[in-house]
Amino acid sequence: MRMVDVIGKKRDGQALSAAEIQWFIREYTAGNLPDYQVSALLMAIFFQGMTREETVALTLAMAHSGQMLDLSDITDYAVDKHSSGGVGDKTTLVVLPLVAACGVPVAKMSGRGLGFSGGTIDKLEAIPGFRVSLSEQEFRAQARQYGLVLCGQTGELAPADGKIYALRDVTGTVPSMPLIASSIMSKKLASGAGGIVLDVKCGHGAFMPTVALAQELAAIMLNIGRDAGRDMIALISDMNQPLGAAVGNALEVAEAVATLAGGGPDDFRAHCVEVAACMLKLAGRGQRWQDMDDCRRTIETALHSGDGLAKLRLLVQIQGGDVSVIDDPARLPQAPHIATLTAEQGGYVAQVRADSVAQAALALGAGREKKGDVIDPAVGVIVPVKVGQVVQPGQPLATIHASSAASAAAAVPFLRQAITFSATPVEPLPLFYDVLL
Ligand code: URA
């Protein structure tokens, strides 16, 4: 096979065969194809798209480019979740302990943040001592002993995706439906779960700007999962405004702890209960819990009893973290400079644009513009206002946690741009737009 023929075929709008897709993934992973040829193919895929069969073949080829984790010696049915990425999305930190507290083993690998999108691993690293890098042996031993693991992805999991994602990042080919769907699903399929809950975000702070596009992406991923024999649920959730109030790594850990302690922002708590309930629904396989209401009630019991918080504490302890930060989140890394942004006018909150809040957090040093950038775990913003809320002049709109006064000042224009007002009532944003079963 010649790569130039594969590129030409896709450039001309023809479907690639499974054999051609498997060949190019195998050769690229082995280092036998130059980046410029794979870049050309990615751009052709960006413009021409892929059929369902091609997308499934690409996902399976990427999943099989490394190790396929087999968790059957740990549990007969593993469940996993994945968020397509957003601002203030610390859901995993709450959902995993809650699901574990209901007696369902969870062994999850998560990613780092890039651009507007935060990453669970960066948030966990805000906890002093927490080990995000585990060997496969440690991962398995911990899953077997405690039924609870949360760590970074090992290099062995879908390495083709790692190489291709790096290339997409620098060739303008990230926002392609089949490429996003296959990238996400290759890692999910390789990590061995029988049931997968997808939290597909839409809005200003997400890859998918509209509900329709998020539904399309979710449907592609559901098809891939089902064709690969997995049980799937996809939630389409709002990412026009940040999820919860905290954006920034240590601040988000503190908000997750507050939520597991029964407090935290209402939207974030409700979001976590729904995602966790979906995981229980899959884990129960129609037998252990009767319906979604039963799953929600079980999760709420784990939340209100403190069992979820105890599981987060256990997770931190077994992965070497300082548990005193869970008992007292004020012991998490603290920014030296804290400033409050107040409303210059009153009115109904019309927008809290998640992308602008993310830019504020990036300006403070809470995220990465490009891979490898160093992040400051202590900095970020807390934005307690939500679309539809009434705000009085002088009321606090945001608390800025910065490394210096100059850095805090740099974040202010982004926050002013993010939060806009209307003189007439504004409907609050829904948490979810759709559920695809
Ligand atoms: N997350 C991924 O893992 N891959 C993408 O392409 C987009 C989001």
Tab-separated table of C-alpha atoms and ligand atoms in Angstrom:
chain	number	residue	atom	x	y	z
A	1	MET	CA	0.000	0.000	0.000
A	2	ARG	CA	1.201	3.554	-0.676
A	3	MET	CA	0.252	6.450	1.581
A	4	VAL	CA	-0.055	8.800	-1.394
A	5	ASP	CA	-2.855	6.596	-2.795
A	6	VAL	CA	-4.681	6.546	0.555
A	7	ILE	CA	-4.441	10.366	0.754
A	8	GLY	CA	-5.663	10.759	-2.850
A	9	LYS	CA	-8.625	8.459	-2.256
A	10	LYS	CA	-9.813	10.438	0.756
A	11	ARG	CA	-9.054	13.773	-0.971
A	12	ASP	CA	-11.429	12.694	-3.765
A	13	GLY	CA	-14.198	11.874	-1.281
A	14	GLN	CA	-14.027	8.083	-1.424
A	15	ALA	CA	-14.386	5.854	1.617
A	16	LEU	CA	-11.217	4.141	2.846
A	17	SER	CA	-11.343	0.404	3.452
A	18	ALA	CA	-10.778	-1.031	6.941
A	19	ALA	CA	-7.539	-2.569	5.591
A	20	GLU	CA	-6.261	0.842	4.434
A	21	ILE	CA	-7.131	2.449	7.779
A	22	GLN	CA	-5.506	-0.369	9.771
A	23	TRP	CA	-2.406	-0.135	7.555
A	24	PHE	CA	-1.877	3.610	7.972
A	25	ILE	CA	-2.436	3.478	11.745
A	26	ARG	CA	-0.031	0.535	12.101
A	27	GLU	CA	2.653	2.152	9.935
A	28	TYR	CA	2.339	5.583	11.557
A	29	THR	CA	2.511	4.137	15.094
A	30	ALA	CA	5.625	2.196	14.075
A	31	GLY	CA	7.267	5.415	12.803
A	32	ASN	CA	7.205	4.341	9.152
A	33	LEU	CA	5.150	7.242	7.787
A	34	PRO	CA	6.232	10.894	7.791
A	35	ASP	CA	4.148	13.486	9.652
A	36	TYR	CA	3.568	15.447	6.416
A	37	GLN	CA	1.734	12.566	4.768
A	38	VAL	CA	-0.402	11.835	7.834
A	39	SER	CA	-1.132	15.590	8.136
A	40	ALA	CA	-2.338	15.603	4.528
A	41	LEU	CA	-4.625	12.643	5.221
A	42	LEU	CA	-5.999	14.292	8.372
A	43	MET	CA	-6.809	17.441	6.398
A	44	ALA	CA	-8.534	15.345	3.720
A	45	ILE	CA	-10.588	13.644	6.474
A	46	PHE	CA	-11.371	17.077	7.928
A	47	PHE	CA	-12.905	18.210	4.618
A	48	GLN	CA	-14.389	14.942	3.319
A	49	GLY	CA	-15.524	13.361	6.596
A	50	MET	CA	-15.799	9.620	7.190
A	51	THR	CA	-18.611	7.076	6.978
A	52	ARG	CA	-19.760	5.201	10.093
A	53	GLU	CA	-17.790	2.140	8.940
A	54	GLU	CA	-14.618	4.188	8.397
A	55	THR	CA	-14.947	5.916	11.778
A	56	VAL	CA	-15.442	2.592	13.568
A	57	ALA	CA	-12.453	1.096	11.715
A	58	LEU	CA	-10.277	4.121	12.606
A	59	THR	CA	-11.311	3.937	16.286
A	60	LEU	CA	-10.654	0.204	16.542
A	61	ALA	CA	-7.301	0.536	14.761
A	62	MET	CA	-6.230	3.314	17.174
A	63	ALA	CA	-7.523	1.381	20.206
A	64	HIS	CA	-5.541	-1.700	19.107
A	65	SER	CA	-2.372	0.338	18.407
A	66	GLY	CA	-1.346	-0.338	22.027
A	67	GLN	CA	-2.456	-2.409	24.928
A	68	MET	CA	-6.153	-3.283	25.323
A	69	LEU	CA	-6.718	-3.346	29.091
A	70	ASP	CA	-8.546	-6.416	30.286
A	71	LEU	CA	-10.170	-5.765	33.669
A	72	SER	CA	-12.069	-9.070	33.810
A	73	ASP	CA	-9.917	-10.365	36.677
A	74	ILE	CA	-10.962	-7.285	38.711
A	75	THR	CA	-14.630	-6.962	37.868
A	76	ASP	CA	-16.951	-8.782	35.500
A	77	TYR	CA	-18.216	-5.423	34.207
A	78	ALA	CA	-16.306	-2.148	34.443
A	79	VAL	CA	-17.991	1.233	33.935
A	80	ASP	CA	-16.288	4.417	32.802
A	81	LYS	CA	-17.227	7.988	32.016
A	82	HIS	CA	-15.850	10.575	29.661
A	83	SER	CA	-16.438	14.286	29.317
A	84	SER	CA	-15.745	15.895	25.950
A	85	GLY	CA	-14.081	18.747	27.862
A	86	GLY	CA	-15.187	22.008	29.389
A	87	VAL	CA	-14.618	24.862	31.822
A	88	GLY	CA	-14.894	24.127	35.546
A	89	ASP	CA	-15.610	20.476	34.801
A	90	LYS	CA	-14.405	18.711	37.941
A	91	THR	CA	-17.170	16.095	37.648
A	92	THR	CA	-14.871	13.044	37.821
A	93	LEU	CA	-13.579	14.091	41.253
A	94	VAL	CA	-17.113	13.779	42.623
A	95	VAL	CA	-18.667	11.106	40.421
A	96	LEU	CA	-16.006	8.427	40.838
A	97	PRO	CA	-16.098	8.434	44.670
A	98	LEU	CA	-19.920	8.452	44.617
A	99	VAL	CA	-20.123	5.475	42.282
A	100	ALA	CA	-17.462	3.608	44.284
A	101	ALA	CA	-19.440	4.349	47.462
A	102	CYS	CA	-22.373	2.470	45.891
A	103	GLY	CA	-20.228	-0.669	45.638
A	104	VAL	CA	-19.321	-0.368	41.942
A	105	PRO	CA	-15.582	-0.671	41.221
A	106	VAL	CA	-14.167	2.232	39.200
A	107	ALA	CA	-10.701	2.242	37.674
A	108	LYS	CA	-10.289	5.276	35.451
A	109	MET	CA	-7.583	6.908	33.419
A	110	SER	CA	-7.966	10.636	32.779
A	111	GLY	CA	-6.205	13.330	30.793
A	112	ARG	CA	-4.605	16.735	31.193
A	113	GLY	CA	-6.077	20.058	30.176
A	114	LEU	CA	-5.305	21.931	26.991
A	115	GLY	CA	-6.588	25.348	25.905
A	116	PHE	CA	-10.024	26.146	27.342
A	117	SER	CA	-10.521	22.610	28.537
A	118	GLY	CA	-9.318	21.559	31.998
A	119	GLY	CA	-8.048	18.065	32.809
A	120	THR	CA	-8.708	15.846	35.821
A	121	ILE	CA	-5.045	14.901	36.174
A	122	ASP	CA	-3.992	18.556	36.594
A	123	LYS	CA	-6.666	18.990	39.250
A	124	LEU	CA	-5.468	15.902	41.155
A	125	GLU	CA	-1.906	17.216	41.055
A	126	ALA	CA	-3.065	20.217	43.094
A	127	ILE	CA	-3.252	17.740	46.005
A	128	PRO	CA	0.266	17.588	47.479
A	129	GLY	CA	1.848	14.155	46.998
A	130	PHE	CA	-0.979	12.660	44.891
A	131	ARG	CA	0.545	10.179	42.439
A	132	VAL	CA	-1.089	10.428	39.031
A	133	SER	CA	1.395	8.073	37.316
A	134	LEU	CA	0.811	4.458	38.222
A	135	SER	CA	2.297	1.380	36.605
A	136	GLU	CA	-0.174	-1.096	35.175
A	137	GLN	CA	0.659	-3.426	38.070
A	138	GLU	CA	-0.144	-0.704	40.620
A	139	PHE	CA	-3.324	0.226	38.724
A	140	ARG	CA	-4.536	-3.373	38.834
A	141	ALA	CA	-3.508	-4.040	42.436
A	142	GLN	CA	-5.289	-0.883	43.626
A	143	ALA	CA	-8.411	-1.642	41.584
A	144	ARG	CA	-8.523	-5.155	42.999
A	145	GLN	CA	-7.931	-4.125	46.615
A	146	TYR	CA	-9.983	-0.922	46.816
A	147	GLY	CA	-12.216	-0.847	43.711
A	148	LEU	CA	-11.066	2.738	43.162
A	149	VAL	CA	-8.279	4.151	40.959
A	150	LEU	CA	-7.909	7.493	39.184
A	151	CYS	CA	-4.681	8.125	37.338
A	152	GLY	CA	-3.116	9.432	34.135
A	153	GLN	CA	-3.197	7.479	30.930
A	154	THR	CA	-0.270	5.155	30.395
A	155	GLY	CA	1.695	5.606	27.130
A	156	GLU	CA	0.591	2.137	26.135
A	157	LEU	CA	-3.068	3.077	25.834
A	158	ALA	CA	-3.981	3.972	22.211
A	159	PRO	CA	-0.515	5.392	21.343
A	160	ALA	CA	-1.700	6.108	17.780
A	161	ASP	CA	-4.159	8.618	19.201
A	162	GLY	CA	-1.376	10.341	21.155
A	163	LYS	CA	0.668	10.797	17.946
A	164	ILE	CA	-2.291	11.810	15.816
A	165	TYR	CA	-3.689	14.220	18.421
A	166	ALA	CA	-0.319	16.019	18.596
A	167	LEU	CA	-0.377	16.380	14.809
A	168	ARG	CA	-4.007	17.566	14.750
A	169	ASP	CA	-3.144	20.173	17.348
A	170	VAL	CA	-0.629	21.848	15.011
A	171	THR	CA	-2.375	21.278	11.671
A	172	GLY	CA	-5.797	22.800	12.394
A	173	THR	CA	-7.529	19.416	12.255
A	174	VAL	CA	-8.826	19.098	15.826
A	175	PRO	CA	-12.474	20.123	15.166
A	176	SER	CA	-13.434	17.195	12.938
A	177	MET	CA	-16.339	14.947	14.053
A	178	PRO	CA	-14.843	11.584	13.037
A	179	LEU	CA	-11.407	12.562	14.373
A	180	ILE	CA	-12.764	13.731	17.754
A	181	ALA	CA	-15.088	10.720	18.055
A	182	SER	CA	-12.378	8.198	17.188
A	183	SER	CA	-9.837	9.918	19.446
A	184	ILE	CA	-12.103	9.826	22.492
A	185	MET	CA	-13.536	6.370	21.839
A	186	SER	CA	-10.199	4.681	21.041
A	187	LYS	CA	-8.991	5.473	24.565
A	188	LYS	CA	-12.312	4.420	26.110
A	189	LEU	CA	-12.371	1.103	24.225
A	190	ALA	CA	-8.728	0.396	25.142
A	191	SER	CA	-9.367	1.020	28.833
A	192	GLY	CA	-11.558	-2.039	29.108
A	193	ALA	CA	-14.975	-0.742	30.233
A	194	GLY	CA	-18.119	-2.669	29.326
A	195	GLY	CA	-20.311	0.377	29.975
A	196	ILE	CA	-19.431	3.977	29.095
A	197	VAL	CA	-21.223	7.231	29.983
A	198	LEU	CA	-20.376	10.093	27.633
A	199	ASP	CA	-20.875	13.652	28.833
A	200	VAL	CA	-20.860	15.615	25.588
A	201	LYS	CA	-20.696	19.350	26.183
A	202	CYS	CA	-22.057	22.039	23.939
A	203	GLY	CA	-21.822	25.796	23.944
A	204	HIS	CA	-19.255	28.601	24.076
A	205	GLY	CA	-16.789	26.605	26.190
A	206	ALA	CA	-16.965	23.286	24.319
A	207	PHE	CA	-15.649	21.718	21.109
A	208	MET	CA	-19.249	21.555	19.873
A	209	PRO	CA	-20.887	25.004	19.790
A	210	THR	CA	-24.487	23.842	19.290
A	211	VAL	CA	-26.807	21.164	20.663
A	212	ALA	CA	-27.263	19.725	17.152
A	213	LEU	CA	-23.501	19.294	16.650
A	214	ALA	CA	-23.096	17.774	20.126
A	215	GLN	CA	-25.926	15.329	19.354
A	216	GLU	CA	-24.215	14.412	16.086
A	217	LEU	CA	-20.876	13.799	17.854
A	218	ALA	CA	-22.608	11.814	20.605
A	219	ALA	CA	-24.451	9.657	18.051
A	220	ILE	CA	-21.181	8.836	16.261
A	221	MET	CA	-19.551	7.847	19.560
A	222	LEU	CA	-22.576	5.769	20.609
A	223	ASN	CA	-22.427	3.917	17.289
A	224	ILE	CA	-18.711	3.247	17.705
A	225	GLY	CA	-19.211	1.965	21.259
A	226	ARG	CA	-22.151	-0.239	20.325
A	227	ASP	CA	-20.411	-1.631	17.252
A	228	ALA	CA	-17.558	-2.557	19.601
A	229	GLY	CA	-20.006	-4.333	21.955
A	230	ARG	CA	-20.113	-1.743	24.747
A	231	ASP	CA	-23.197	-0.396	26.566
A	232	MET	CA	-23.464	3.343	26.119
A	233	ILE	CA	-25.340	6.379	27.451
A	234	ALA	CA	-24.647	9.908	26.192
A	235	LEU	CA	-25.712	13.082	27.975
A	236	ILE	CA	-25.715	16.371	26.085
A	237	SER	CA	-24.871	19.012	28.668
A	238	ASP	CA	-24.528	22.775	28.730
A	239	MET	CA	-21.117	24.421	28.510
A	240	ASN	CA	-22.176	27.962	27.647
A	241	GLN	CA	-21.389	28.947	31.231
A	242	PRO	CA	-18.839	27.209	33.494
A	243	LEU	CA	-19.962	24.144	35.426
A	244	GLY	CA	-20.103	25.083	39.118
A	245	ALA	CA	-18.276	28.209	40.229
A	246	ALA	CA	-14.575	27.282	40.487
A	247	VAL	CA	-12.193	27.318	37.512
A	248	GLY	CA	-8.581	26.552	38.439
A	249	ASN	CA	-7.046	23.389	39.788
A	250	ALA	CA	-6.879	23.695	43.603
A	251	LEU	CA	-10.081	25.770	43.603
A	252	GLU	CA	-11.846	22.982	41.717
A	253	VAL	CA	-10.599	20.325	44.150
A	254	ALA	CA	-11.958	22.452	47.009
A	255	GLU	CA	-15.315	22.743	45.215
A	256	ALA	CA	-15.422	18.976	44.645
A	257	VAL	CA	-14.752	18.374	48.368
A	258	ALA	CA	-17.470	20.890	49.321
A	259	THR	CA	-19.888	19.121	46.977
A	260	LEU	CA	-19.145	15.693	48.439
A	261	ALA	CA	-19.645	17.244	51.882
A	262	GLY	CA	-23.208	18.132	50.838
A	263	GLY	CA	-22.603	21.755	49.746
A	264	GLY	CA	-21.101	23.123	46.550
A	265	PRO	CA	-22.930	24.882	43.706
A	266	ASP	CA	-26.409	23.522	42.906
A	267	ASP	CA	-25.756	23.093	39.159
A	268	PHE	CA	-22.558	21.141	39.744
A	269	ARG	CA	-24.105	18.866	42.384
A	270	ALA	CA	-27.110	18.091	40.173
A	271	HIS	CA	-24.824	17.444	37.184
A	272	CYS	CA	-22.688	14.996	39.189
A	273	VAL	CA	-25.731	13.119	40.523
A	274	GLU	CA	-27.019	12.617	36.973
A	275	VAL	CA	-23.700	11.411	35.524
A	276	ALA	CA	-23.119	9.090	38.505
A	277	ALA	CA	-26.692	7.745	38.239
A	278	CYS	CA	-26.084	6.921	34.559
A	279	MET	CA	-22.964	4.974	35.564
A	280	LEU	CA	-25.007	3.023	38.138
A	281	LYS	CA	-27.654	2.325	35.528
A	282	LEU	CA	-25.064	0.729	33.261
A	283	ALA	CA	-23.335	-1.070	36.155
A	284	GLY	CA	-26.650	-2.513	37.370
A	285	ARG	CA	-27.402	-3.990	33.932
A	286	GLY	CA	-31.128	-3.846	34.572
A	287	GLN	CA	-30.911	-5.929	37.751
A	288	ARG	CA	-29.254	-4.093	40.592
A	289	TRP	CA	-31.157	-0.812	40.314
A	290	GLN	CA	-34.641	-0.602	38.901
A	291	ASP	CA	-34.610	2.612	36.938
A	292	MET	CA	-32.931	6.021	36.737
A	293	ASP	CA	-34.905	7.309	39.753
A	294	ASP	CA	-33.618	4.402	41.819
A	295	CYS	CA	-30.056	5.142	40.611
A	296	ARG	CA	-30.404	8.847	41.481
A	297	ARG	CA	-31.737	8.012	44.969
A	298	THR	CA	-28.829	5.632	45.589
A	299	ILE	CA	-26.293	8.285	44.533
A	300	GLU	CA	-27.971	10.953	46.663
A	301	THR	CA	-27.793	8.622	49.669
A	302	ALA	CA	-24.054	8.146	49.062
A	303	LEU	CA	-23.706	11.928	48.848
A	304	HIS	CA	-25.678	12.812	51.958
A	305	SER	CA	-24.264	10.002	54.116
A	306	GLY	CA	-20.707	11.234	53.534
A	307	ASP	CA	-19.746	7.862	51.982
A	308	GLY	CA	-18.711	9.587	48.736
A	309	LEU	CA	-16.448	11.993	50.594
A	310	ALA	CA	-14.917	9.069	52.522
A	311	LYS	CA	-14.124	7.395	49.165
A	312	LEU	CA	-12.390	10.543	47.867
A	313	ARG	CA	-10.345	10.644	51.067
A	314	LEU	CA	-9.467	6.968	50.570
A	315	LEU	CA	-8.461	7.608	46.945
A	316	VAL	CA	-6.138	10.432	48.005
A	317	GLN	CA	-4.657	8.306	50.764
A	318	ILE	CA	-3.943	5.225	48.638
A	319	GLN	CA	-2.375	7.317	45.876
A	320	GLY	CA	0.012	9.018	48.295
A	321	GLY	CA	-1.750	12.385	48.604
A	322	ASP	CA	-2.031	14.566	51.674
A	323	VAL	CA	-5.464	13.714	53.110
A	324	SER	CA	-5.394	16.759	55.374
A	325	VAL	CA	-6.405	18.846	52.304
A	326	ILE	CA	-9.606	16.835	52.043
A	327	ASP	CA	-10.326	17.367	55.743
A	328	ASP	CA	-9.445	21.054	55.409
A	329	PRO	CA	-9.379	22.358	51.790
A	330	ALA	CA	-7.822	25.628	53.051
A	331	ARG	CA	-4.597	23.575	53.130
A	332	LEU	CA	-4.628	23.250	49.328
A	333	PRO	CA	-2.196	25.532	47.451
A	334	GLN	CA	-3.352	29.130	47.988
A	335	ALA	CA	-2.753	32.074	45.650
A	336	PRO	CA	-1.049	35.051	47.333
A	337	HIS	CA	-3.289	37.686	45.769
A	338	ILE	CA	-7.100	37.603	45.944
A	339	ALA	CA	-9.250	40.266	44.269
A	340	THR	CA	-13.016	40.629	43.985
A	341	LEU	CA	-14.715	41.799	40.825
A	342	THR	CA	-18.023	43.535	41.484
A	343	ALA	CA	-20.962	44.404	39.217
A	344	GLU	CA	-20.771	47.894	37.743
A	345	GLN	CA	-24.466	47.690	36.914
A	346	GLY	CA	-27.452	45.654	38.052
A	347	GLY	CA	-29.773	43.466	36.039
A	348	TYR	CA	-30.401	39.917	34.936
A	349	VAL	CA	-27.284	37.929	34.082
A	350	ALA	CA	-27.525	37.321	30.327
A	351	GLN	CA	-24.276	35.407	29.761
A	352	VAL	CA	-21.380	33.980	31.743
A	353	ARG	CA	-19.353	32.931	28.721
A	354	ALA	CA	-17.354	29.840	29.583
A	355	ASP	CA	-14.726	30.569	26.897
A	356	SER	CA	-14.016	34.041	28.321
A	357	VAL	CA	-13.857	32.692	31.889
A	358	ALA	CA	-11.380	30.091	30.601
A	359	GLN	CA	-9.300	32.883	29.035
A	360	ALA	CA	-9.243	34.633	32.414
A	361	ALA	CA	-8.053	31.409	34.075
A	362	LEU	CA	-5.422	30.936	31.336
A	363	ALA	CA	-4.207	34.526	31.835
A	364	LEU	CA	-3.753	33.727	35.540
A	365	GLY	CA	-1.679	30.620	34.725
A	366	ALA	CA	-4.288	27.976	35.616
A	367	GLY	CA	-4.175	26.253	32.223
A	368	ARG	CA	-2.007	25.500	29.213
A	369	GLU	CA	-1.932	27.413	25.928
A	370	LYS	CA	0.191	24.599	24.485
A	371	LYS	CA	1.248	21.131	25.538
A	372	GLY	CA	4.010	21.132	28.174
A	373	ASP	CA	3.223	24.617	29.594
A	374	VAL	CA	3.640	24.715	33.378
A	375	ILE	CA	0.482	25.473	35.337
A	376	ASP	CA	0.063	27.097	38.745
A	377	PRO	CA	-2.276	24.891	40.834
A	378	ALA	CA	-3.250	27.729	43.196
A	379	VAL	CA	-4.609	30.285	40.728
A	380	GLY	CA	-8.007	30.611	39.070
A	381	VAL	CA	-11.376	32.261	39.429
A	382	ILE	CA	-14.574	31.628	41.313
A	383	VAL	CA	-17.610	32.868	39.419
A	384	PRO	CA	-20.698	32.320	41.573
A	385	VAL	CA	-23.212	33.990	39.228
A	386	LYS	CA	-25.369	32.069	36.758
A	387	VAL	CA	-27.390	33.031	33.705
A	388	GLY	CA	-30.851	34.266	34.698
A	389	GLN	CA	-29.825	35.402	38.185
A	390	VAL	CA	-30.594	38.963	39.346
A	391	VAL	CA	-27.506	40.958	40.324
A	392	GLN	CA	-27.414	44.287	42.199
A	393	PRO	CA	-24.797	46.966	41.428
A	394	GLY	CA	-21.731	46.347	43.602
A	395	GLN	CA	-22.509	42.635	44.095
A	396	PRO	CA	-19.476	40.297	43.731
A	397	LEU	CA	-19.295	38.668	40.285
A	398	ALA	CA	-16.010	36.830	40.627
A	399	THR	CA	-13.131	36.202	43.015
A	400	ILE	CA	-9.756	36.196	41.303
A	401	HIS	CA	-6.994	34.046	42.842
A	402	ALA	CA	-3.737	35.303	41.320
A	403	SER	CA	-0.002	35.115	41.773
A	404	SER	CA	0.233	38.949	41.783
A	405	ALA	CA	-1.885	42.095	41.504
A	406	ALA	CA	-0.696	42.533	37.895
A	407	SER	CA	-1.781	39.023	37.002
A	408	ALA	CA	-5.211	39.591	38.609
A	409	ALA	CA	-5.594	42.811	36.593
A	410	ALA	CA	-4.837	40.889	33.372
A	411	ALA	CA	-7.789	38.568	34.058
A	412	VAL	CA	-10.317	41.351	34.661
A	413	PRO	CA	-11.105	42.284	31.006
A	414	PHE	CA	-11.878	38.628	30.189
A	415	LEU	CA	-14.264	38.397	33.136
A	416	ARG	CA	-15.959	41.705	32.262
A	417	GLN	CA	-16.381	40.405	28.712
A	418	ALA	CA	-17.698	37.050	30.024
A	419	ILE	CA	-20.496	38.413	32.232
A	420	THR	CA	-23.167	40.468	30.474
A	421	PHE	CA	-26.492	41.812	31.685
A	422	SER	CA	-29.996	42.314	30.427
A	423	ALA	CA	-32.639	44.715	31.703
A	424	THR	CA	-35.333	42.092	31.098
A	425	PRO	CA	-35.624	38.598	32.630
A	426	VAL	CA	-33.411	35.873	31.158
A	427	GLU	CA	-34.215	32.134	31.272
A	428	PRO	CA	-31.676	30.083	33.262
A	429	LEU	CA	-29.692	27.634	31.124
A	430	PRO	CA	-30.618	23.949	31.379
A	431	LEU	CA	-28.041	21.516	32.737
A	432	PHE	CA	-28.827	18.919	30.079
A	433	TYR	CA	-30.330	19.187	26.624
A	434	ASP	CA	-30.700	15.535	25.752
A	435	VAL	CA	-29.996	11.959	26.804
A	436	LEU	CA	-29.135	9.419	24.128
A	437	LEU	CA	-29.628	5.848	25.266
B	1	URA	N1	-10.680	14.837	23.560
B	1	URA	C1	-9.928	13.871	22.981
B	1	URA	O1	-9.446	12.967	23.641
B	1	URA	N2	-9.728	13.935	21.649
B	1	URA	C2	-10.238	14.913	20.869
B	1	URA	O2	-10.028	14.889	19.671
B	1	URA	C3	-11.014	15.912	21.484
B	1	URA	C4	-11.231	15.849	22.850
